[in-house]
Amino acid sequence: MSENGYKSGSNLEKVLKAGHFAFTGECGPPKGANVAHLKEKMEPLRGMVDAINVTDNQTAVVRMSSKAASCLMVQAGLEPNFQMVCRDRNRIAMQSDILGASALGIRNMLCLSGDHQSFGNHPESKNVFDIDSMQLIALVKKMRDEGRFLNDEEIDEPPKLFIGAASNPFGDPVDFRVYRLANKIDAGADFIQTQCIYNMPRFREFIKRAVDMGLTEKTYILAGVTPMKSAGMAKYMARSVPGMDVPADLIKRIEGAGKGKMAEEGIKFAIEQIQEFKEMKGVAGVHLMAIEWEHKVPEIAERAGMLPRPKVD
Amino acid sequence: MIIADRKPLQEIQEMIKPYDKVMLVGCKGCVTVCNAGGLKEVQILASTLRIARKKEGRPLVVEERMLERQCDPEYIEQLRDSYDQYDAVLSMACGVGPQFLSEAYPSQRFFPTVNTKFMGGAVQHGIWEERCAGCGTCIIHHFDGMCPIARCSKSLQHGPCGGSAGGLCEVSKEIVCIWDLIVRKKIEQGRLDDLRKYWAAKDWRTARDGGPRKSIREELVK
């Protein structure tokens, strides 16, 4: 731990540690070297969130690297949450990128397994999975806290990163999910961002189990929210996204809003969720994944009463 | 055993296009058991190739042969008298066969007629599934007899990932999520605590990642 008592000193860490209800956003890098496009997507999030997740070739589709896009955010005065998946890099490249990210001023890192390459635009590629997400979490922690590489060699200057991990409360087998969360916390996750939540009763049950097991005392859990743009999107997510639970009555509600009003209904539901999460024991914040809808974040943040964002020194 | 599938006929025909007289060598090992390169398959492929070439007006001589195994020099040696009487030799064994043949008879050309796929077994008649990735460090006892290295699409040691749904893998509805089975068995048997354990990053040197492998049994080496 660094001299000021912070693990990385990221804004997200400070906000959470000060006891504020955190609010993070997300930004997928462009399919090209187009910096202007990236800026267009990240600028609406300025001042609206405490950190911005930068996805790592999400759904296995090639995009600008998450490290480069995170670095561009740092340069623009925004705080990235650098995502890294296990699909594309072996432990040599991972450790190298972890050091590189820290050297570039990146202070948050989310450790993920990654969607299988068969989903993406290069299904012919070799999958790596040298280590898994659990081992990646432990690796970053070891590098940061022990100042050692995976092979125990000393690092001359350890990386400073606030370590994040994902949790899917709705993945099968459901009874095991809270234990997998516990494993990630034991491995070293400082904060957790959950999969998009639509089934509130099931999430309430999940978080209650996490609270009962004392997990929410050991880590910060940020509840995942993705506003639905349309009934079509809701149906697609229900049908085609593995591990996603979209209740039929929510689809009905969005559909029921009628043409031209579905997006507003989706936003309304997201705001209701955020307001409930603010009061929910064990939830330390919200992770808002407004997929290709970054410009709507200010409006959602405002209406959900998330503004202004706290400043912690 | 090693599971293989026969290559598409067209690909085989393309390989032997320049030749008029070939030998087709089957194997009585794994490929016989998985119905890819045994006696029956040799006979079927040989007649198919002959008929097709006859139609083209350029008849092909196909000599059918079976070897006990093509992964053993002792049996490979049995072709010593005949291998050079053909324009080319086709092997119906796994990928080991054409290589052992090439090594024994460097002047001849050898072609594979099957695609070698994995180590596994028959789960029902006509259906084979992968069970082993040959990683060189077996850990299946930690996972109640189910190998996550070979059977999880991401070889996760701490699964299941967020993509597991309804007992199936995110990659395909044809793939069982092995982690779902592992977890369910642990819960059933009251040993969920086993899955609270952390496994260190695997040492892949014993797998193909350490380079081509060799196994030496000192007591057998003269």
mmCIF file with all atom_site columns, C-alpha atoms in Angstrom, chain B residues 88-221:
data_model
loop_
_atom_site.group_PDB
_atom_site.id
_atom_site.type_symbol
_atom_site.label_atom_id
_atom_site.label_alt_id
_atom_site.label_comp_id
_atom_site.label_asym_id
_atom_site.label_entity_id
_atom_site.label_seq_id
_atom_site.pdbx_PDB_ins_code
_atom_site.Cartn_x
_atom_site.Cartn_y
_atom_site.Cartn_z
_atom_site.occupancy
_atom_site.B_iso_or_equiv
_atom_site.pdbx_formal_charge
_atom_site.auth_seq_id
_atom_site.auth_comp_id
_atom_site.auth_asym_id
_atom_site.auth_atom_id
_atom_site.pdbx_PDB_model_num
ATOM 1   C CA . ALA B 1 88  ? 2.501   -41.968 -53.917 1.00 0.00 ? 88  ALA B CA 1
ATOM 2   C CA . VAL B 1 89  ? 1.283   -43.470 -50.651 1.00 0.00 ? 89  VAL B CA 1
ATOM 3   C CA . LEU B 1 90  ? -1.865  -42.360 -48.817 1.00 0.00 ? 90  LEU B CA 1
ATOM 4   C CA . SER B 1 91  ? -2.141  -42.978 -45.098 1.00 0.00 ? 91  SER B CA 1
ATOM 5   C CA . MET B 1 92  ? -5.454  -43.390 -43.327 1.00 0.00 ? 92  MET B CA 1
ATOM 6   C CA . ALA B 1 93  ? -3.802  -43.294 -39.895 1.00 0.00 ? 93  ALA B CA 1
ATOM 7   C CA . CYS B 1 94  ? -3.715  -40.291 -37.564 1.00 0.00 ? 94  CYS B CA 1
ATOM 8   C CA . GLY B 1 95  ? -1.100  -37.602 -38.185 1.00 0.00 ? 95  GLY B CA 1
ATOM 9   C CA . VAL B 1 96  ? 1.583   -39.874 -36.798 1.00 0.00 ? 96  VAL B CA 1
ATOM 10  C CA . GLY B 1 97  ? 1.234   -42.370 -39.663 1.00 0.00 ? 97  GLY B CA 1
ATOM 11  C CA . PRO B 1 98  ? 2.271   -40.272 -42.673 1.00 0.00 ? 98  PRO B CA 1
ATOM 12  C CA . GLN B 1 99  ? 5.165   -38.870 -40.647 1.00 0.00 ? 99  GLN B CA 1
ATOM 13  C CA . PHE B 1 100 ? 6.529   -42.243 -39.546 1.00 0.00 ? 100 PHE B CA 1
ATOM 14  C CA . LEU B 1 101 ? 6.149   -43.436 -43.130 1.00 0.00 ? 101 LEU B CA 1
ATOM 15  C CA . SER B 1 102 ? 7.997   -40.372 -44.465 1.00 0.00 ? 102 SER B CA 1
ATOM 16  C CA . GLU B 1 103 ? 10.783  -40.874 -41.957 1.00 0.00 ? 103 GLU B CA 1
ATOM 17  C CA . ALA B 1 104 ? 11.200  -44.536 -42.916 1.00 0.00 ? 104 ALA B CA 1
ATOM 18  C CA . TYR B 1 105 ? 10.985  -44.001 -46.674 1.00 0.00 ? 105 TYR B CA 1
ATOM 19  C CA . PRO B 1 106 ? 12.376  -40.541 -47.470 1.00 0.00 ? 106 PRO B CA 1
ATOM 20  C CA . SER B 1 107 ? 12.254  -40.995 -51.251 1.00 0.00 ? 107 SER B CA 1
ATOM 21  C CA . GLN B 1 108 ? 8.483   -41.594 -51.371 1.00 0.00 ? 108 GLN B CA 1
ATOM 22  C CA . ARG B 1 109 ? 5.663   -39.032 -51.061 1.00 0.00 ? 109 ARG B CA 1
ATOM 23  C CA . PHE B 1 110 ? 3.049   -39.612 -48.353 1.00 0.00 ? 110 PHE B CA 1
ATOM 24  C CA . PHE B 1 111 ? -0.359  -37.950 -47.983 1.00 0.00 ? 111 PHE B CA 1
ATOM 25  C CA . PRO B 1 112 ? -2.748  -37.825 -45.037 1.00 0.00 ? 112 PRO B CA 1
ATOM 26  C CA . THR B 1 113 ? -6.345  -38.750 -45.800 1.00 0.00 ? 113 THR B CA 1
ATOM 27  C CA . VAL B 1 114 ? -7.774  -37.987 -42.374 1.00 0.00 ? 114 VAL B CA 1
ATOM 28  C CA . ASN B 1 115 ? -7.826  -34.908 -40.153 1.00 0.00 ? 115 ASN B CA 1
ATOM 29  C CA . THR B 1 116 ? -6.606  -35.869 -36.704 1.00 0.00 ? 116 THR B CA 1
ATOM 30  C CA . LYS B 1 117 ? -8.735  -34.149 -34.087 1.00 0.00 ? 117 LYS B CA 1
ATOM 31  C CA . PHE B 1 118 ? -8.438  -35.058 -30.445 1.00 0.00 ? 118 PHE B CA 1
ATOM 32  C CA . MET B 1 119 ? -8.052  -37.618 -27.689 1.00 0.00 ? 119 MET B CA 1
ATOM 33  C CA . GLY B 1 120 ? -11.402 -38.875 -26.582 1.00 0.00 ? 120 GLY B CA 1
ATOM 34  C CA . GLY B 1 121 ? -13.890 -41.677 -26.681 1.00 0.00 ? 121 GLY B CA 1
ATOM 35  C CA . ALA B 1 122 ? -17.286 -42.729 -28.005 1.00 0.00 ? 122 ALA B CA 1
ATOM 36  C CA . VAL B 1 123 ? -20.173 -41.327 -25.967 1.00 0.00 ? 123 VAL B CA 1
ATOM 37  C CA . GLN B 1 124 ? -22.634 -43.189 -28.141 1.00 0.00 ? 124 GLN B CA 1
ATOM 38  C CA . HIS B 1 125 ? -22.397 -45.125 -31.367 1.00 0.00 ? 125 HIS B CA 1
ATOM 39  C CA . GLY B 1 126 ? -21.029 -42.743 -33.984 1.00 0.00 ? 126 GLY B CA 1
ATOM 40  C CA . ILE B 1 127 ? -20.350 -39.847 -31.613 1.00 0.00 ? 127 ILE B CA 1
ATOM 41  C CA . TRP B 1 128 ? -16.934 -39.175 -30.104 1.00 0.00 ? 128 TRP B CA 1
ATOM 42  C CA . GLU B 1 129 ? -16.033 -36.449 -27.647 1.00 0.00 ? 129 GLU B CA 1
ATOM 43  C CA . GLU B 1 130 ? -12.793 -34.897 -26.496 1.00 0.00 ? 130 GLU B CA 1
ATOM 44  C CA . ARG B 1 131 ? -11.671 -35.779 -22.983 1.00 0.00 ? 131 ARG B CA 1
ATOM 45  C CA . CYS B 1 132 ? -7.951  -35.072 -22.794 1.00 0.00 ? 132 CYS B CA 1
ATOM 46  C CA . ALA B 1 133 ? -5.776  -32.196 -24.002 1.00 0.00 ? 133 ALA B CA 1
ATOM 47  C CA . GLY B 1 134 ? -2.520  -34.009 -23.281 1.00 0.00 ? 134 GLY B CA 1
ATOM 48  C CA . CYS B 1 135 ? -1.308  -31.164 -21.076 1.00 0.00 ? 135 CYS B CA 1
ATOM 49  C CA . GLY B 1 136 ? 1.192   -33.477 -19.402 1.00 0.00 ? 136 GLY B CA 1
ATOM 50  C CA . THR B 1 137 ? 0.135   -32.681 -15.816 1.00 0.00 ? 137 THR B CA 1
ATOM 51  C CA . CYS B 1 138 ? -3.118  -34.419 -14.993 1.00 0.00 ? 138 CYS B CA 1
ATOM 52  C CA . ILE B 1 139 ? -5.377  -32.628 -12.510 1.00 0.00 ? 139 ILE B CA 1
ATOM 53  C CA . ILE B 1 140 ? -8.731  -34.311 -13.114 1.00 0.00 ? 140 ILE B CA 1
ATOM 54  C CA . HIS B 1 141 ? -8.861  -35.669 -9.568  1.00 0.00 ? 141 HIS B CA 1
ATOM 55  C CA . HIS B 1 142 ? -9.291  -32.080 -8.302  1.00 0.00 ? 142 HIS B CA 1
ATOM 56  C CA . PHE B 1 143 ? -12.390 -31.733 -10.417 1.00 0.00 ? 143 PHE B CA 1
ATOM 57  C CA . ASP B 1 144 ? -14.146 -35.016 -9.685  1.00 0.00 ? 144 ASP B CA 1
ATOM 58  C CA . GLY B 1 145 ? -12.936 -36.736 -12.813 1.00 0.00 ? 145 GLY B CA 1
ATOM 59  C CA . MET B 1 146 ? -13.764 -33.928 -15.241 1.00 0.00 ? 146 MET B CA 1
ATOM 60  C CA . CYS B 1 147 ? -10.995 -32.082 -17.039 1.00 0.00 ? 147 CYS B CA 1
ATOM 61  C CA . PRO B 1 148 ? -11.498 -28.314 -17.318 1.00 0.00 ? 148 PRO B CA 1
ATOM 62  C CA . ILE B 1 149 ? -8.348  -27.955 -19.414 1.00 0.00 ? 149 ILE B CA 1
ATOM 63  C CA . ALA B 1 150 ? -9.666  -30.114 -22.233 1.00 0.00 ? 150 ALA B CA 1
ATOM 64  C CA . ARG B 1 151 ? -13.376 -29.572 -21.766 1.00 0.00 ? 151 ARG B CA 1
ATOM 65  C CA . CYS B 1 152 ? -13.816 -25.893 -20.888 1.00 0.00 ? 152 CYS B CA 1
ATOM 66  C CA . SER B 1 153 ? -13.621 -23.712 -24.015 1.00 0.00 ? 153 SER B CA 1
ATOM 67  C CA . LYS B 1 154 ? -11.382 -21.328 -22.076 1.00 0.00 ? 154 LYS B CA 1
ATOM 68  C CA . SER B 1 155 ? -9.513  -24.022 -20.091 1.00 0.00 ? 155 SER B CA 1
ATOM 69  C CA . LEU B 1 156 ? -10.517 -22.181 -16.913 1.00 0.00 ? 156 LEU B CA 1
ATOM 70  C CA . GLN B 1 157 ? -9.213  -23.559 -13.652 1.00 0.00 ? 157 GLN B CA 1
ATOM 71  C CA . HIS B 1 158 ? -11.690 -21.379 -11.765 1.00 0.00 ? 158 HIS B CA 1
ATOM 72  C CA . GLY B 1 159 ? -14.929 -21.650 -13.677 1.00 0.00 ? 159 GLY B CA 1
ATOM 73  C CA . PRO B 1 160 ? -17.616 -21.349 -14.679 1.00 0.00 ? 160 PRO B CA 1
ATOM 74  C CA . CYS B 1 161 ? -17.333 -18.054 -16.540 1.00 0.00 ? 161 CYS B CA 1
ATOM 75  C CA . GLY B 1 162 ? -20.264 -15.663 -16.829 1.00 0.00 ? 162 GLY B CA 1
ATOM 76  C CA . GLY B 1 163 ? -21.263 -17.209 -20.133 1.00 0.00 ? 163 GLY B CA 1
ATOM 77  C CA . SER B 1 164 ? -22.431 -20.526 -18.711 1.00 0.00 ? 164 SER B CA 1
ATOM 78  C CA . ALA B 1 165 ? -26.181 -20.801 -19.175 1.00 0.00 ? 165 ALA B CA 1
ATOM 79  C CA . GLY B 1 166 ? -28.502 -23.726 -18.600 1.00 0.00 ? 166 GLY B CA 1
ATOM 80  C CA . GLY B 1 167 ? -25.597 -26.141 -18.376 1.00 0.00 ? 167 GLY B CA 1
ATOM 81  C CA . LEU B 1 168 ? -24.277 -25.135 -21.786 1.00 0.00 ? 168 LEU B CA 1
ATOM 82  C CA . CYS B 1 169 ? -21.157 -23.293 -22.913 1.00 0.00 ? 169 CYS B CA 1
ATOM 83  C CA . GLU B 1 170 ? -21.406 -19.794 -24.386 1.00 0.00 ? 170 GLU B CA 1
ATOM 84  C CA . VAL B 1 171 ? -19.520 -21.006 -27.443 1.00 0.00 ? 171 VAL B CA 1
ATOM 85  C CA . SER B 1 172 ? -22.212 -23.396 -28.675 1.00 0.00 ? 172 SER B CA 1
ATOM 86  C CA . LYS B 1 173 ? -25.377 -25.115 -27.592 1.00 0.00 ? 173 LYS B CA 1
ATOM 87  C CA . GLU B 1 174 ? -23.637 -28.320 -28.668 1.00 0.00 ? 174 GLU B CA 1
ATOM 88  C CA . ILE B 1 175 ? -21.015 -27.925 -25.931 1.00 0.00 ? 175 ILE B CA 1
ATOM 89  C CA . VAL B 1 176 ? -21.731 -28.889 -22.348 1.00 0.00 ? 176 VAL B CA 1
ATOM 90  C CA . CYS B 1 177 ? -20.354 -26.458 -19.757 1.00 0.00 ? 177 CYS B CA 1
ATOM 91  C CA . ILE B 1 178 ? -18.003 -28.780 -17.922 1.00 0.00 ? 178 ILE B CA 1
ATOM 92  C CA . TRP B 1 179 ? -17.812 -26.306 -15.049 1.00 0.00 ? 179 TRP B CA 1
ATOM 93  C CA . ASP B 1 180 ? -21.545 -26.532 -14.606 1.00 0.00 ? 180 ASP B CA 1
ATOM 94  C CA . LEU B 1 181 ? -21.151 -30.311 -14.195 1.00 0.00 ? 181 LEU B CA 1
ATOM 95  C CA . ILE B 1 182 ? -18.177 -29.935 -11.851 1.00 0.00 ? 182 ILE B CA 1
ATOM 96  C CA . VAL B 1 183 ? -20.023 -27.475 -9.602  1.00 0.00 ? 183 VAL B CA 1
ATOM 97  C CA . ARG B 1 184 ? -23.226 -29.521 -9.564  1.00 0.00 ? 184 ARG B CA 1
ATOM 98  C CA . LYS B 1 185 ? -21.345 -32.673 -8.616  1.00 0.00 ? 185 LYS B CA 1
ATOM 99  C CA . LYS B 1 186 ? -19.491 -30.870 -5.813  1.00 0.00 ? 186 LYS B CA 1
ATOM 100 C CA . ILE B 1 187 ? -22.778 -29.448 -4.471  1.00 0.00 ? 187 ILE B CA 1
ATOM 101 C CA . GLU B 1 188 ? -24.485 -32.855 -4.699  1.00 0.00 ? 188 GLU B CA 1
ATOM 102 C CA . GLN B 1 189 ? -21.673 -34.508 -2.814  1.00 0.00 ? 189 GLN B CA 1
ATOM 103 C CA . GLY B 1 190 ? -21.443 -31.739 -0.215  1.00 0.00 ? 190 GLY B CA 1
ATOM 104 C CA . ARG B 1 191 ? -17.915 -30.784 -1.224  1.00 0.00 ? 191 ARG B CA 1
ATOM 105 C CA . LEU B 1 192 ? -18.452 -27.232 -2.422  1.00 0.00 ? 192 LEU B CA 1
ATOM 106 C CA . ASP B 1 193 ? -15.569 -26.119 -0.212  1.00 0.00 ? 193 ASP B CA 1
ATOM 107 C CA . ASP B 1 194 ? -13.221 -27.801 -2.702  1.00 0.00 ? 194 ASP B CA 1
ATOM 108 C CA . LEU B 1 195 ? -14.154 -25.030 -5.097  1.00 0.00 ? 195 LEU B CA 1
ATOM 109 C CA . ARG B 1 196 ? -13.123 -22.285 -2.685  1.00 0.00 ? 196 ARG B CA 1
ATOM 110 C CA . LYS B 1 197 ? -9.542  -23.353 -3.337  1.00 0.00 ? 197 LYS B CA 1
ATOM 111 C CA . TYR B 1 198 ? -7.223  -21.209 -5.460  1.00 0.00 ? 198 TYR B CA 1
ATOM 112 C CA . TRP B 1 199 ? -5.157  -22.935 -8.142  1.00 0.00 ? 199 TRP B CA 1
ATOM 113 C CA . ALA B 1 200 ? -1.910  -21.322 -9.158  1.00 0.00 ? 200 ALA B CA 1
ATOM 114 C CA . ALA B 1 201 ? -1.326  -20.529 -12.812 1.00 0.00 ? 201 ALA B CA 1
ATOM 115 C CA . LYS B 1 202 ? -0.663  -23.771 -14.656 1.00 0.00 ? 202 LYS B CA 1
ATOM 116 C CA . ASP B 1 203 ? 2.814   -24.699 -15.811 1.00 0.00 ? 203 ASP B CA 1
ATOM 117 C CA . TRP B 1 204 ? 2.275   -25.278 -19.520 1.00 0.00 ? 204 TRP B CA 1
ATOM 118 C CA . ARG B 1 205 ? 5.784   -26.546 -20.146 1.00 0.00 ? 205 ARG B CA 1
ATOM 119 C CA . THR B 1 206 ? 4.530   -30.118 -19.939 1.00 0.00 ? 206 THR B CA 1
ATOM 120 C CA . ALA B 1 207 ? 1.979   -29.331 -22.648 1.00 0.00 ? 207 ALA B CA 1
ATOM 121 C CA . ARG B 1 208 ? 2.760   -28.569 -26.299 1.00 0.00 ? 208 ARG B CA 1
ATOM 122 C CA . ASP B 1 209 ? 3.724   -25.045 -25.163 1.00 0.00 ? 209 ASP B CA 1
ATOM 123 C CA . GLY B 1 210 ? 7.096   -26.372 -24.010 1.00 0.00 ? 210 GLY B CA 1
ATOM 124 C CA . GLY B 1 211 ? 7.888   -27.480 -27.564 1.00 0.00 ? 211 GLY B CA 1
ATOM 125 C CA . PRO B 1 212 ? 7.501   -30.933 -29.129 1.00 0.00 ? 212 PRO B CA 1
ATOM 126 C CA . ARG B 1 213 ? 7.527   -33.568 -26.419 1.00 0.00 ? 213 ARG B CA 1
ATOM 127 C CA . LYS B 1 214 ? 9.283   -36.831 -25.854 1.00 0.00 ? 214 LYS B CA 1
ATOM 128 C CA . SER B 1 215 ? 8.769   -39.626 -23.384 1.00 0.00 ? 215 SER B CA 1
ATOM 129 C CA . ILE B 1 216 ? 11.771  -41.693 -22.350 1.00 0.00 ? 216 ILE B CA 1
ATOM 130 C CA . ARG B 1 217 ? 11.338  -44.905 -20.368 1.00 0.00 ? 217 ARG B CA 1
ATOM 131 C CA . GLU B 1 218 ? 14.922  -45.583 -19.256 1.00 0.00 ? 218 GLU B CA 1
ATOM 132 C CA . GLU B 1 219 ? 14.374  -49.244 -18.447 1.00 0.00 ? 219 GLU B CA 1
ATOM 133 C CA . LEU B 1 220 ? 13.223  -49.928 -21.998 1.00 0.00 ? 220 LEU B CA 1
ATOM 134 C CA . VAL B 1 221 ? 15.980  -48.012 -23.757 1.00 0.00 ? 221 VAL B CA 1
#
